[in-house]
Tab-separated table of C-alpha atoms in Angstrom:
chain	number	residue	atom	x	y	z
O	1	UNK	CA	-78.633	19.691	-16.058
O	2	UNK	CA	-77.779	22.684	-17.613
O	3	UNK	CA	-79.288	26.188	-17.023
O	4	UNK	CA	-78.630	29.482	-17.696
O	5	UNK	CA	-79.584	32.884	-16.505
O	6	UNK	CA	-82.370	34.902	-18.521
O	7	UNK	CA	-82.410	38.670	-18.953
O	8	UNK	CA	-84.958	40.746	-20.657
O	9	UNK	CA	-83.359	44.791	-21.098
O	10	UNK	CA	-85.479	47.085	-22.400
O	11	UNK	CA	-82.793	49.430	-23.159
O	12	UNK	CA	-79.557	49.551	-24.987
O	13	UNK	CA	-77.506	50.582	-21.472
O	14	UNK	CA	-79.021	47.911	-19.564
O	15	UNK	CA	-77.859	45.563	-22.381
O	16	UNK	CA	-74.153	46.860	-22.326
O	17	UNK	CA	-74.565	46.479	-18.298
O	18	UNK	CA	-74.814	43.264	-18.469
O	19	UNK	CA	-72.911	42.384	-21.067
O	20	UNK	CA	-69.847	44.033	-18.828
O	21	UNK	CA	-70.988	42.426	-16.126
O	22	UNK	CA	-70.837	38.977	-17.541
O	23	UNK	CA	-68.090	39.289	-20.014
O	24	UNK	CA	-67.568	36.529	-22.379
O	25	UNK	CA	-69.666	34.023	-20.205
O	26	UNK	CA	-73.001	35.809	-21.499
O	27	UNK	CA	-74.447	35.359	-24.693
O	28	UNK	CA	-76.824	37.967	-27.102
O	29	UNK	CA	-80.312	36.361	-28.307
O	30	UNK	CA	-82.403	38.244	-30.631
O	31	UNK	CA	-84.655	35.890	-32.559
O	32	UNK	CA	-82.915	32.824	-31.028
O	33	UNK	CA	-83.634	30.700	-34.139
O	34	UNK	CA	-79.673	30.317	-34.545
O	35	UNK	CA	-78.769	30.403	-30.586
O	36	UNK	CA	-80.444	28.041	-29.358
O	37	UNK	CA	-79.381	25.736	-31.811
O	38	UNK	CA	-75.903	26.545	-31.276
O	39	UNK	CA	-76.868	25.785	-27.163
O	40	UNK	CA	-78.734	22.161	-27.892
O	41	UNK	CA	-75.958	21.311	-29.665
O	42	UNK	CA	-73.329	22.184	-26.693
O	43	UNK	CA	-71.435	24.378	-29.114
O	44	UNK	CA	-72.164	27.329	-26.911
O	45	UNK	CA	-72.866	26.899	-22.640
O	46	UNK	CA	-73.060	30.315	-21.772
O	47	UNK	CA	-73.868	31.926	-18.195
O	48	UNK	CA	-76.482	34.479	-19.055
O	49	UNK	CA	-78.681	34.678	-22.260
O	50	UNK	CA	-79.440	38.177	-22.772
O	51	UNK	CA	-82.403	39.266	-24.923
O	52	UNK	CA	-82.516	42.225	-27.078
O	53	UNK	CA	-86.316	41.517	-28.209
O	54	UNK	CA	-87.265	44.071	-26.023
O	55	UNK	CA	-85.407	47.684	-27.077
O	56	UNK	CA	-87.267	49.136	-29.027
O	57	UNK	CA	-84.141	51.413	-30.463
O	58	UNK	CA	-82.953	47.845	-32.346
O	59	UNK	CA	-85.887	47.359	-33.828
O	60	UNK	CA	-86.820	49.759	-36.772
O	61	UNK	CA	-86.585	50.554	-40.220
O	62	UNK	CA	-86.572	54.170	-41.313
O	63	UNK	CA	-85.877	55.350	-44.787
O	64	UNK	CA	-84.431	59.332	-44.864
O	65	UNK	CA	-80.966	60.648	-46.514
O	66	UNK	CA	-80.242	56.406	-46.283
O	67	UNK	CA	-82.070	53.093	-45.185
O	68	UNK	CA	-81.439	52.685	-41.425
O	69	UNK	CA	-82.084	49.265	-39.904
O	70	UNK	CA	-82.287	48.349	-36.435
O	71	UNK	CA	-80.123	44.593	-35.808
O	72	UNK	CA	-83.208	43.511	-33.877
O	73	UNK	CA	-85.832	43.999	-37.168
O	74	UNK	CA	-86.699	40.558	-37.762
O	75	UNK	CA	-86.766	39.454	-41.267
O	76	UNK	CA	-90.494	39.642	-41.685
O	77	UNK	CA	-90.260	43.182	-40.982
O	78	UNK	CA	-88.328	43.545	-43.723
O	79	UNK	CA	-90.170	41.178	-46.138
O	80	UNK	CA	-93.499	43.260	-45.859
O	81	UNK	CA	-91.673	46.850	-45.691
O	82	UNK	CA	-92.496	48.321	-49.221
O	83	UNK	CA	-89.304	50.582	-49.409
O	84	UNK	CA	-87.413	47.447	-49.073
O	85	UNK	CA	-89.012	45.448	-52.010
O	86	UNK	CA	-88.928	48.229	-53.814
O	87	UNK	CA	-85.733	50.442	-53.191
O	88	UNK	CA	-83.602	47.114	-51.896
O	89	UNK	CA	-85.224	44.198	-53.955
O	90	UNK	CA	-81.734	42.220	-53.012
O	91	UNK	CA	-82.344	42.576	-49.753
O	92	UNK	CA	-86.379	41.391	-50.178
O	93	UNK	CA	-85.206	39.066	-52.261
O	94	UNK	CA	-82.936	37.132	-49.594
O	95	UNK	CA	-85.481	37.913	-46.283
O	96	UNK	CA	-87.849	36.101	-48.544
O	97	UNK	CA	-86.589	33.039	-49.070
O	98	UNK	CA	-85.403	32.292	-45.052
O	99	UNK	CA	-87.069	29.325	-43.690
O	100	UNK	CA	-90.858	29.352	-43.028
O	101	UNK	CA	-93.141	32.454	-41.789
O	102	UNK	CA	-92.940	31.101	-38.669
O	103	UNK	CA	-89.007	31.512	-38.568
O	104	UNK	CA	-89.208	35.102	-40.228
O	105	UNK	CA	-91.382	35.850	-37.557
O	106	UNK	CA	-88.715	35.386	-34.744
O	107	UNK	CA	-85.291	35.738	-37.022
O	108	UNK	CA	-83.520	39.120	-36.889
O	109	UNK	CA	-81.263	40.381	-39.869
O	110	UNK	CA	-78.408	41.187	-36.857
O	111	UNK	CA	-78.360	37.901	-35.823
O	112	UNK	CA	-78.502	36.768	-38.806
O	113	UNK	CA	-75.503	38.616	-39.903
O	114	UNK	CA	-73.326	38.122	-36.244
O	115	UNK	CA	-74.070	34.626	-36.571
O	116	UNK	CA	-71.649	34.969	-38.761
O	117	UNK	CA	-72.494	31.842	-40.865
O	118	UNK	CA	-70.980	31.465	-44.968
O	119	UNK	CA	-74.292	30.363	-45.635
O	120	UNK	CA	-76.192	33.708	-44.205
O	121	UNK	CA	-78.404	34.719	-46.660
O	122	UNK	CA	-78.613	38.033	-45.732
O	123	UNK	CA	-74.847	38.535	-45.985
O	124	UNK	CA	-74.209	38.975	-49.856
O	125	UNK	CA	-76.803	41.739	-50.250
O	126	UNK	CA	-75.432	43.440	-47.314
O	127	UNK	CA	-72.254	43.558	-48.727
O	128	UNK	CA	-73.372	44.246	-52.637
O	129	UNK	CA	-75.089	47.326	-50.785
O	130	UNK	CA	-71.805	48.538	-48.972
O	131	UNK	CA	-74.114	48.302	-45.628
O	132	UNK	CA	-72.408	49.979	-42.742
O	133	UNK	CA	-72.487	48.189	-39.570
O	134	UNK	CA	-72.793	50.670	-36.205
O	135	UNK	CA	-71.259	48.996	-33.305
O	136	UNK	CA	-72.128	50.275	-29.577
O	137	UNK	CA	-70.477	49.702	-26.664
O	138	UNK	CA	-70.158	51.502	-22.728
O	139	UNK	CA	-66.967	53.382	-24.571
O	140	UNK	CA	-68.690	54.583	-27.450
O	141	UNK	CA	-69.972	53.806	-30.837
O	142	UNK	CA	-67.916	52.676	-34.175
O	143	UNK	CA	-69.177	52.360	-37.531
O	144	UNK	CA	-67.578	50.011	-40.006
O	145	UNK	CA	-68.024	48.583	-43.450
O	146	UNK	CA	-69.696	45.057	-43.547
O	147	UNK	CA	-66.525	43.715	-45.707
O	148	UNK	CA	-64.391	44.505	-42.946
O	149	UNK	CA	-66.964	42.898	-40.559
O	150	UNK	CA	-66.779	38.677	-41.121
O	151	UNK	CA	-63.522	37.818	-39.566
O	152	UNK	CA	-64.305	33.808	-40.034
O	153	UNK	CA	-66.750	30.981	-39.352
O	154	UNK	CA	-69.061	32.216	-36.820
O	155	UNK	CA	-66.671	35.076	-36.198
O	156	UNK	CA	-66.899	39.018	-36.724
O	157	UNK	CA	-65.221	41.768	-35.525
O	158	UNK	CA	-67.795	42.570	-32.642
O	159	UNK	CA	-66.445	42.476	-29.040
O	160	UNK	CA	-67.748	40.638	-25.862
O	161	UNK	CA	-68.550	43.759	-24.603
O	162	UNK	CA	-70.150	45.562	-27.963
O	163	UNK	CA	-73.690	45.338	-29.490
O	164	UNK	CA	-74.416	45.674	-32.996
O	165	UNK	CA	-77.150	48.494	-32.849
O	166	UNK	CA	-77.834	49.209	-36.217
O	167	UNK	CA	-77.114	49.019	-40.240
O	168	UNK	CA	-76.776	52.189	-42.635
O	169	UNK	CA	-77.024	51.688	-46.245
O	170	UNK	CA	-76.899	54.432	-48.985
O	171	UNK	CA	-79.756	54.763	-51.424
O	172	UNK	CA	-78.960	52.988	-54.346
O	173	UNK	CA	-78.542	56.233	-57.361
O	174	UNK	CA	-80.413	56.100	-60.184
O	175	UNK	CA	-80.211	53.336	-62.833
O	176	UNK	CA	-79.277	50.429	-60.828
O	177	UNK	CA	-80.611	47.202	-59.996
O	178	UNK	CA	-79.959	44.763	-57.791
O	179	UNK	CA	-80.386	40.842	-57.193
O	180	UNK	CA	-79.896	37.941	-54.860
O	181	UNK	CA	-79.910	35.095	-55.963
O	182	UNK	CA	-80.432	31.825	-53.319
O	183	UNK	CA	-79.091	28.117	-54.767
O	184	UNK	CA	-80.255	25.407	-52.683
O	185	UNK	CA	-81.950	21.583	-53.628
O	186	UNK	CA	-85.375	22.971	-52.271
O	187	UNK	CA	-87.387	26.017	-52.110
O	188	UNK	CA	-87.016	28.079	-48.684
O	189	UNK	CA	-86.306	25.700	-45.871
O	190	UNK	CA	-83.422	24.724	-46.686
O	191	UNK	CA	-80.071	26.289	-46.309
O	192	UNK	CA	-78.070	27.928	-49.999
O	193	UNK	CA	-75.699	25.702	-51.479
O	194	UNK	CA	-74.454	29.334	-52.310
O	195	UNK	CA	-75.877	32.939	-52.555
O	196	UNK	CA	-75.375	35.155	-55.547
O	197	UNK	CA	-76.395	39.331	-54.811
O	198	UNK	CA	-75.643	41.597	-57.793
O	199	UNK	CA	-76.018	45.206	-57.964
O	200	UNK	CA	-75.279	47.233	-61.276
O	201	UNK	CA	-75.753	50.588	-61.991
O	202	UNK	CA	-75.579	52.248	-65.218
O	203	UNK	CA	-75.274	55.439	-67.387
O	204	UNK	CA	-78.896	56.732	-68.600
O	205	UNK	CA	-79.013	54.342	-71.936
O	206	UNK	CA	-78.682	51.169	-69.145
O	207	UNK	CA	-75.477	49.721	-71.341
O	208	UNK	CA	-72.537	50.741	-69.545
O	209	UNK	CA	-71.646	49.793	-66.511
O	210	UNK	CA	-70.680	52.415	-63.566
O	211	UNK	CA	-70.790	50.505	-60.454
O	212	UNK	CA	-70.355	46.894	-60.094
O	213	UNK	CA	-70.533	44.419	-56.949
O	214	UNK	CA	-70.921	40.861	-56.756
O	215	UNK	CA	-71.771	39.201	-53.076
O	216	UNK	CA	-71.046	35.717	-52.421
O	217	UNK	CA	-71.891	33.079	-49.589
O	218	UNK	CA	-70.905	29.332	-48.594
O	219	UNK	CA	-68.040	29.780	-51.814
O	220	UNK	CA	-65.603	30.485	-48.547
O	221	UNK	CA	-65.172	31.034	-44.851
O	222	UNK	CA	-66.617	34.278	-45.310
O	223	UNK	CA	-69.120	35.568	-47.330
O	224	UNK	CA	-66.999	37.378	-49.685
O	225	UNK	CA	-67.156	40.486	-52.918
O	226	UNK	CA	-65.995	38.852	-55.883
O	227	UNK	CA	-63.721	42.038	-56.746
O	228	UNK	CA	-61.981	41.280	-60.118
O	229	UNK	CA	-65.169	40.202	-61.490
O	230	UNK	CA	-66.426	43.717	-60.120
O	231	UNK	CA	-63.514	45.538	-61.850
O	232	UNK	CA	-64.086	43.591	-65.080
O	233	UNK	CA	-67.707	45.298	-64.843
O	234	UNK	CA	-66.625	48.513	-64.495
O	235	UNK	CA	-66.862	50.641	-67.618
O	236	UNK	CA	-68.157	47.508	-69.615
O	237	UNK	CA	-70.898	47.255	-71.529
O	238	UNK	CA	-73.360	44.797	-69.638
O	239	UNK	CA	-74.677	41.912	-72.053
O	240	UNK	CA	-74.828	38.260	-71.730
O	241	UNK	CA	-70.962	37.713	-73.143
O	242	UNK	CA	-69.524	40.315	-70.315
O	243	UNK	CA	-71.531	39.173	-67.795
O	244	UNK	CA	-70.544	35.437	-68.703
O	245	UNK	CA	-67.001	36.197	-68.394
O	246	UNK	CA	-67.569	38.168	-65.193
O	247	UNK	CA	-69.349	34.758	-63.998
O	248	UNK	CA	-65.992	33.296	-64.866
O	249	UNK	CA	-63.498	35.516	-63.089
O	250	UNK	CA	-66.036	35.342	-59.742
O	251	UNK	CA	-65.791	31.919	-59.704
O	252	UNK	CA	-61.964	31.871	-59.735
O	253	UNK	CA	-62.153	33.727	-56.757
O	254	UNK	CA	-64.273	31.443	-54.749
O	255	UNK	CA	-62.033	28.676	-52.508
O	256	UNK	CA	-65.459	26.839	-51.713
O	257	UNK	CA	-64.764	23.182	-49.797
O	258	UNK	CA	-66.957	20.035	-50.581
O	259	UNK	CA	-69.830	19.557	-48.086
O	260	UNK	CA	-72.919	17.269	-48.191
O	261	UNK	CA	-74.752	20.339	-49.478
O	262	UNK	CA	-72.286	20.426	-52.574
O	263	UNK	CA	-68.615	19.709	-53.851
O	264	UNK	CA	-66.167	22.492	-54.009
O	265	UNK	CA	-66.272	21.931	-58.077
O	266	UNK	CA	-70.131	22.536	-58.328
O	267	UNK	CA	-70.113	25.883	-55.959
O	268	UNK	CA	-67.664	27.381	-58.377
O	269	UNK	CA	-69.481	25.854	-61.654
O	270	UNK	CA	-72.958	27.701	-59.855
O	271	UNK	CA	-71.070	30.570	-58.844
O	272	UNK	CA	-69.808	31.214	-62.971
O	273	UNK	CA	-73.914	30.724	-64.046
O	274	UNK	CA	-75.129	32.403	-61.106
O	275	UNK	CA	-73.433	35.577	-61.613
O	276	UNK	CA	-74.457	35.832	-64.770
O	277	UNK	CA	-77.831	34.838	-63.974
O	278	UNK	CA	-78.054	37.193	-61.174
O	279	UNK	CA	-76.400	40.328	-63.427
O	280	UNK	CA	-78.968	39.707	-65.800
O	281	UNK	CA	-82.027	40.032	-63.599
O	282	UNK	CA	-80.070	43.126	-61.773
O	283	UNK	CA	-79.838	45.140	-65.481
O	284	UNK	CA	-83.583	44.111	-65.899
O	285	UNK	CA	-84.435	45.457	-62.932
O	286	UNK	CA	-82.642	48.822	-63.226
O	287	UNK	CA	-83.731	49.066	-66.766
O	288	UNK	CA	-87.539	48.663	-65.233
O	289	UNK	CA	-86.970	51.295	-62.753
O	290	UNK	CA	-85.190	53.807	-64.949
O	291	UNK	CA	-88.499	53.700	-66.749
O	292	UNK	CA	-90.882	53.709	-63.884
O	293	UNK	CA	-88.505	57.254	-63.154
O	294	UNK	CA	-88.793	59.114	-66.324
């Protein structure tokens, strides 16, 4: 039979503690909703299951100079936090649409993210929001940007002997709006065929484009920016023919593989509409806010 060891910190230290104590025969559990999957499934026996459900330093969201998110806020958190849905409606947007209540309930948005799935639908608003990620360990702390942070499937930069404390995320400036954008054959409980986030900020007419990123998920190992479509953006005016053609250059990018979810053919054909799709909604939004700020 297998077992495993159970540990409950209730503070970031005791956490690291253990974490050197154990090494890489321990294993961090937040929510658990992608954990103990990974353990039923003997992809993961570890040692020692250590919980971080009860540090109260990972689990938070404050809004001051920038939006500050503990790894341990579960997505539900972040569904019914008004600054989210209305300062990061990408973010709200993705938290939203993550299996059933029940799983928002228990799901964090760091394990989420460390999971370090393509398919994490919190990834390409992350990354369309140029999230820092604030790394902790018994030598210190490290901050680095999320599109240095997915290093492949189920792998990040985070050591065995590191926990992610925390995410930092500008606030967006004025006249922009943002999207995500989840593709799947059903509504919530099911997992994206891909993920299209968009943000796009403007000049004050909302026409010309100043700022320009395009998230993507399950179109590689990764979840990846689609940069050329990005630089095609920049400086643009932002209509339905520009943001067709940016569709077009993001789905070059992709190097999706066929799965039963989809073919490799029909992530990039969704990726080219989605973009588009996604840009639009994003200049609605900012256009709707620029007007709710004057």
């Amino acid at each position: 039979m297998r077992t495993f060891d159970y540990f409950k910190p209730v503070c970031v230290e005791e956490a690291l503690f253990l974490l050197n104590k154990f090494a890489d025969k321990s294993k961090l559990v937040a929510g658990g909703t992608d954990v103990m999957v990974q353990w039923k499934k003997r992809i993961i026996s570890p040692v020692a299951l250590i919980s971080l459900r009860n540090i109260p330093e990972l689990n938070f969201i404050r809004m001051n100079d920038c939006l500050e998110i503990g790894s341990a806020t579960t997505h539900r958190s972040l569904e019914l936090s008004a600054d989210i849905k209305s300062k990061f409606p990408a973010i709200y947007d993705a938290v939203s649409n993550i299996g059933s209540v029940q799983v928002r309930n228990s799901a964090t948005i760091g394990g989420n993210l460390c999971n370090a799935a393509p398919s994490a639908d919190s990834a390409p608003p992350m990354l369309v929001l140029d999230t820092g990620v604030n790394i902790v360990s018994s030598d210190g702390q490290r901050s680095i940007p999320i599109d240095q942070f997915f290093k492949g499937p189920g792998k990040t930069v985070v050591q065995p002997n590191e926990v992610v404390k925390s995410f930092s995320i500008a606030t967006p400036p004025e006249n922009t709006g943002m999207a995500y954008w989840k593709h799947t054959r059903r509504s919530a409980m099911d997992l994206p065929i891909l993920g299209v986030a968009v943000l796009l900020s403007f000049d004050e007419d909302i026409k010309t484009c100043v700022k320009a990123r395009i998230g993507l998920s399950v179109v590689a190992p990764t979840p990846i920016r689609a940069r050329k479509a990005e630089e095609f953006l920049l400086g643009n005016v932002v209509n339905e023919a520009s943001l067709d053609e940016a569709g077009k250059i993001a789905a070059s990018e992709c190097s999706p593989r066929t799965t039963i979810r989809g073919s490799d053919w029909y992530r990039r054909e969704m990726a080219r509409v989605l973009v588009k799709r996604v840009g639009l909604i994003s200049t609605e939004r900012a256009s709707h806010f620029s007007k709710l700020e004057s």
